[in-house]
JSON list of C-alpha atoms in Angstrom, two decimals:
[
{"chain": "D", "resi": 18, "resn": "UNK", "atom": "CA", "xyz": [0.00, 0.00, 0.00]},
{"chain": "D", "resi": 19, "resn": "UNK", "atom": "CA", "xyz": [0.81, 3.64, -1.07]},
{"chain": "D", "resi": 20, "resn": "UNK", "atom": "CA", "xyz": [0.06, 6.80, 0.39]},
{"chain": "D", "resi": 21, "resn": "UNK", "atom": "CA", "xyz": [-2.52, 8.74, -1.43]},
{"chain": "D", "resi": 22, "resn": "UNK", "atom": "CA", "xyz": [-0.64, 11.24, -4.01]},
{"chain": "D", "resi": 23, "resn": "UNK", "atom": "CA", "xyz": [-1.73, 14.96, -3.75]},
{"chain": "D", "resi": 24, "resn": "UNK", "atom": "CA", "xyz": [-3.31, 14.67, -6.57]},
{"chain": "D", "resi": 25, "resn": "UNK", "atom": "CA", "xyz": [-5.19, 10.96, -5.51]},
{"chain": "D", "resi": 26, "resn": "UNK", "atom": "CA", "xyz": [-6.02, 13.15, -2.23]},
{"chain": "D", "resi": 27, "resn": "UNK", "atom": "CA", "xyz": [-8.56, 15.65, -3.87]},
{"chain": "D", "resi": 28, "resn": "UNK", "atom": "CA", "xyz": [-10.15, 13.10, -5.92]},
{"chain": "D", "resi": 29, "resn": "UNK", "atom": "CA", "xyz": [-10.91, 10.52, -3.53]},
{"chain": "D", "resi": 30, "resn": "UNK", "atom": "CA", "xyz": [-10.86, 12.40, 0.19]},
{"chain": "D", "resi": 31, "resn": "UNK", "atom": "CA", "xyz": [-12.95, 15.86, -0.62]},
{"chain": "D", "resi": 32, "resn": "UNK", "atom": "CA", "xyz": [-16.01, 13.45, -0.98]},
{"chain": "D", "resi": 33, "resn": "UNK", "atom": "CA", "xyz": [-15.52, 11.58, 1.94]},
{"chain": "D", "resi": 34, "resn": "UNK", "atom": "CA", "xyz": [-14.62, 14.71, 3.92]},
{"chain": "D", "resi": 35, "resn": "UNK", "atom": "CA", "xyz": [-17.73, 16.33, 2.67]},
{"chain": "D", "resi": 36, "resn": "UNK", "atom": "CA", "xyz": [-19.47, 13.37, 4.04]},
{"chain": "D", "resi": 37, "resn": "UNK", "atom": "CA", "xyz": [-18.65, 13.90, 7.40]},
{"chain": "D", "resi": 38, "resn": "UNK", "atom": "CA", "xyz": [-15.02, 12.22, 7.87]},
{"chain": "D", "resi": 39, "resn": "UNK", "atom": "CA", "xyz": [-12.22, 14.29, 9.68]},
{"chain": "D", "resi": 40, "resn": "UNK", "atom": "CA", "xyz": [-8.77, 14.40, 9.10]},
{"chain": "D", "resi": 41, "resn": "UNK", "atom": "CA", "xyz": [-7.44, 13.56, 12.72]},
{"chain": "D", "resi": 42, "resn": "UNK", "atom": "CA", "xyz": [-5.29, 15.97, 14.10]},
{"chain": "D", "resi": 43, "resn": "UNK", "atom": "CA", "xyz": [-1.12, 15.60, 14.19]},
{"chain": "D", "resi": 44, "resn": "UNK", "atom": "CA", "xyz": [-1.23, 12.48, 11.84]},
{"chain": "D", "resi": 45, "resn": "UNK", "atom": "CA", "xyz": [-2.57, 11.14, 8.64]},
{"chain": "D", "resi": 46, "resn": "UNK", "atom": "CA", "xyz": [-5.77, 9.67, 9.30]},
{"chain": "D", "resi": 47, "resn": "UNK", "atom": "CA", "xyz": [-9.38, 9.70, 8.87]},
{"chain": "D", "resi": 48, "resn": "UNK", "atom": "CA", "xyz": [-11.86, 9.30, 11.21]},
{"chain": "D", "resi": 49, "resn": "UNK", "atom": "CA", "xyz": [-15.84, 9.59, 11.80]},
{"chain": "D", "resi": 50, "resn": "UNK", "atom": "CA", "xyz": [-18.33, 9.29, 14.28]},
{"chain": "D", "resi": 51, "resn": "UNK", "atom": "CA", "xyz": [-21.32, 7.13, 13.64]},
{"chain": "D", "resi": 52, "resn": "UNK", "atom": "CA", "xyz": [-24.74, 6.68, 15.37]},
{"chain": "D", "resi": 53, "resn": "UNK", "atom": "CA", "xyz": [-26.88, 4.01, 15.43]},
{"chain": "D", "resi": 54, "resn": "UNK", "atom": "CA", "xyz": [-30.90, 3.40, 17.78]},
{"chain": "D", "resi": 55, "resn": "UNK", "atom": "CA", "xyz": [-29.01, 0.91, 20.22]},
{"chain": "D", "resi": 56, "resn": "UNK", "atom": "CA", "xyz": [-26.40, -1.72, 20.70]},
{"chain": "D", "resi": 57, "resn": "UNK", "atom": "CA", "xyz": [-27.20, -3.73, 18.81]},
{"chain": "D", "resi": 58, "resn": "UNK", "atom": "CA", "xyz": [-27.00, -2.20, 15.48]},
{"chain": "D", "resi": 59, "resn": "UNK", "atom": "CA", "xyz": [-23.64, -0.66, 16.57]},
{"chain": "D", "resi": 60, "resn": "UNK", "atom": "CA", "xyz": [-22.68, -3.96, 17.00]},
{"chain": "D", "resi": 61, "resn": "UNK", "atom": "CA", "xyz": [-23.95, -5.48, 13.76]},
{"chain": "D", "resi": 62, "resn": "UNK", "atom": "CA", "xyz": [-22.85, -2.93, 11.77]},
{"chain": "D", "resi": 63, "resn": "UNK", "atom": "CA", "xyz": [-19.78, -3.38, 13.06]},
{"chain": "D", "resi": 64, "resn": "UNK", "atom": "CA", "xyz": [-19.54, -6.62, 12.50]},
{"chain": "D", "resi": 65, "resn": "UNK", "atom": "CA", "xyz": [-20.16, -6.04, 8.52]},
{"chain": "D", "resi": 66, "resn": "UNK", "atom": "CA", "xyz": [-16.98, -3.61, 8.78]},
{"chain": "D", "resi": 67, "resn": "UNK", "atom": "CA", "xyz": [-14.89, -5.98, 10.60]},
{"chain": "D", "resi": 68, "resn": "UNK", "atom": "CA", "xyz": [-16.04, -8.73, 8.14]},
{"chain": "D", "resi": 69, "resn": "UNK", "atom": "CA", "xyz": [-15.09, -6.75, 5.01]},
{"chain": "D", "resi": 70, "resn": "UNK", "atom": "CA", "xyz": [-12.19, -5.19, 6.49]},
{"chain": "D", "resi": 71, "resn": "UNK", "atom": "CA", "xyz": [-11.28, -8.71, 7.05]},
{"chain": "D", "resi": 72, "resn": "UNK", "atom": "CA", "xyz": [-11.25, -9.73, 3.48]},
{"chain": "D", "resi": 73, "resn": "UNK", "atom": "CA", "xyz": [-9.13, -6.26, 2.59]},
{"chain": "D", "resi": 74, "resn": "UNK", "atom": "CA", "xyz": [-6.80, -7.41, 4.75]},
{"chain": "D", "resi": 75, "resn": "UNK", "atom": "CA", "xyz": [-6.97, -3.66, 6.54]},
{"chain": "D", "resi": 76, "resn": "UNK", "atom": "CA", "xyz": [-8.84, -3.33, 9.52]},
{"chain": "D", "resi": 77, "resn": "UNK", "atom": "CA", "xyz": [-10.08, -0.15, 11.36]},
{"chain": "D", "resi": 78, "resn": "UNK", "atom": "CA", "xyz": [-9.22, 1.75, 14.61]},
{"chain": "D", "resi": 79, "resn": "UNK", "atom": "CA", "xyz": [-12.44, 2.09, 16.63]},
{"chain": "D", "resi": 80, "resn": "UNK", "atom": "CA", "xyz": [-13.67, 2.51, 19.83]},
{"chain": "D", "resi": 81, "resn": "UNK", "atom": "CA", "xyz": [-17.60, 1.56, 20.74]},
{"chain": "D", "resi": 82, "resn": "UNK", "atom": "CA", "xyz": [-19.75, 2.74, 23.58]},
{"chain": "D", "resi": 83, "resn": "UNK", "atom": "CA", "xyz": [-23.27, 1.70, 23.11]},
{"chain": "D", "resi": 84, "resn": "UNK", "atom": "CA", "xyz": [-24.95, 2.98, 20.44]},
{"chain": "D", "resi": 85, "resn": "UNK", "atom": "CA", "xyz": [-21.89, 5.27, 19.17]},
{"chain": "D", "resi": 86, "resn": "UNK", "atom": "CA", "xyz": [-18.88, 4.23, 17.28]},
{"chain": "D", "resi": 87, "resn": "UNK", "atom": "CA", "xyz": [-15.74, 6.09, 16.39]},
{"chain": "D", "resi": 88, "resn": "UNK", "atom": "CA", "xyz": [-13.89, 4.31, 13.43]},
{"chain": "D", "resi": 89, "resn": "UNK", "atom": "CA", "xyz": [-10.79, 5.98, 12.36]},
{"chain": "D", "resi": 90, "resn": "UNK", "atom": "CA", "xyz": [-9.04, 4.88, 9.04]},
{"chain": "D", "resi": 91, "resn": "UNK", "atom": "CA", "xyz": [-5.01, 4.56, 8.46]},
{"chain": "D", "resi": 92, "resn": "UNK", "atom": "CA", "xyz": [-2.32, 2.42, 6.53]},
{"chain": "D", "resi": 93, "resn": "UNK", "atom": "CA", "xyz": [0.62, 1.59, 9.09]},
{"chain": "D", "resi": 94, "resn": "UNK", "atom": "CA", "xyz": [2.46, 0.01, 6.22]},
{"chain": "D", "resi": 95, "resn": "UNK", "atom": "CA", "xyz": [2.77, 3.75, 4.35]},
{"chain": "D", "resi": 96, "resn": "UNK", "atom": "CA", "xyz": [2.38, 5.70, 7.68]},
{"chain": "D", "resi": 97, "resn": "UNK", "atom": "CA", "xyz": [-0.70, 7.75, 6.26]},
{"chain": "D", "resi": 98, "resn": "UNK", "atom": "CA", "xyz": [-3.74, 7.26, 4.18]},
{"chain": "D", "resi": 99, "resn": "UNK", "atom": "CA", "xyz": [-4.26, 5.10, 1.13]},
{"chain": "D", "resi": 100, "resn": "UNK", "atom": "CA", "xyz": [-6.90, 3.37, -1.16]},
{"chain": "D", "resi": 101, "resn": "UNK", "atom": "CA", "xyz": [-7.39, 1.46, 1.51]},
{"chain": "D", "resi": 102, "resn": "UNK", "atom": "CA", "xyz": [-8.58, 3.82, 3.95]},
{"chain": "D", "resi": 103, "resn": "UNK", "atom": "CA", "xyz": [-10.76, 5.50, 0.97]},
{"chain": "D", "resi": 104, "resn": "UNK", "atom": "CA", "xyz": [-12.36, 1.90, 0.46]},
{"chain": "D", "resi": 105, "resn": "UNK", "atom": "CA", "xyz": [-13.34, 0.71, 3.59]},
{"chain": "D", "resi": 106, "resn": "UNK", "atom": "CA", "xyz": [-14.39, 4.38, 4.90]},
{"chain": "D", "resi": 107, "resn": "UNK", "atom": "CA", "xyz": [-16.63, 4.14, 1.45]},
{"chain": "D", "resi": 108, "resn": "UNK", "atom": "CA", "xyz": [-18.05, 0.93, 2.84]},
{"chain": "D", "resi": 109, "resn": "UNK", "atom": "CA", "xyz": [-18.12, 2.69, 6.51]},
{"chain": "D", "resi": 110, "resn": "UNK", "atom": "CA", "xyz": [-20.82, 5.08, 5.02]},
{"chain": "D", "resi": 111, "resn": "UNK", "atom": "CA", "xyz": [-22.26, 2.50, 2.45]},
{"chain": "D", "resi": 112, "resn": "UNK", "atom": "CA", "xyz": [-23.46, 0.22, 5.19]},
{"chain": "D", "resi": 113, "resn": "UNK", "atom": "CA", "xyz": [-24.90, 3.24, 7.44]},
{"chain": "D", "resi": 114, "resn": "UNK", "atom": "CA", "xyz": [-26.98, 4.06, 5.06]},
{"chain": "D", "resi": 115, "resn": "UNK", "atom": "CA", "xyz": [-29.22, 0.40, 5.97]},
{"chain": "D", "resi": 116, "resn": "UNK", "atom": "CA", "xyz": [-28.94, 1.60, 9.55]},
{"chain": "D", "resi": 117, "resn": "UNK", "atom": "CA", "xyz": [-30.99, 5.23, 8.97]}
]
């Protein structure tokens, strides 16, 4: 994996920042906040993340406190974002959409 080239950047993180994802402060990352009725759609949804995420090979950092879920989106390997990141935080807001 490859860090996303200036050019990659506007193309493929304007729409997802525009969305509602954050660059997170002091390093390059993504992150977003996500709300669901109760636990257990957290928790499903989650599970469809993990499970995809899973298959990528690329999983997410998140932290879960009932019906709220932080997921924030990096590539260790290239110490900043990638197509990756872009993917699976695609899939992030994808999958929310069934939870509205």
């Amino acid at each position: 994996a490859t860090q996303l080239s200036r050019f990659e950047r506007d193309d493929h993180l304007i729409p997802l920042l525009d969305n509602g994802w954050n660059m997170v402060d002091g390093r390059d990352a993504i992150k977003k906040t996500f709300l669901f009725q109760n636990f257990n759609e957290a928790w499903s949804w989650m599970n469809r993340v993990a499970l995809a995420g899973e298959r990528m090979g690329h999983h997410p950092e998140w932290f879960n406190v009932y019906n709220t879920v932080q997921v924030t989106w990096t590539t260790p390997e290239c110490d900043g974002i990638s197509l990756r990141d872009v993917k699976m935080a695609t899939f992030c807001d994808s999958t929310y959409k069934f939870y509205k």
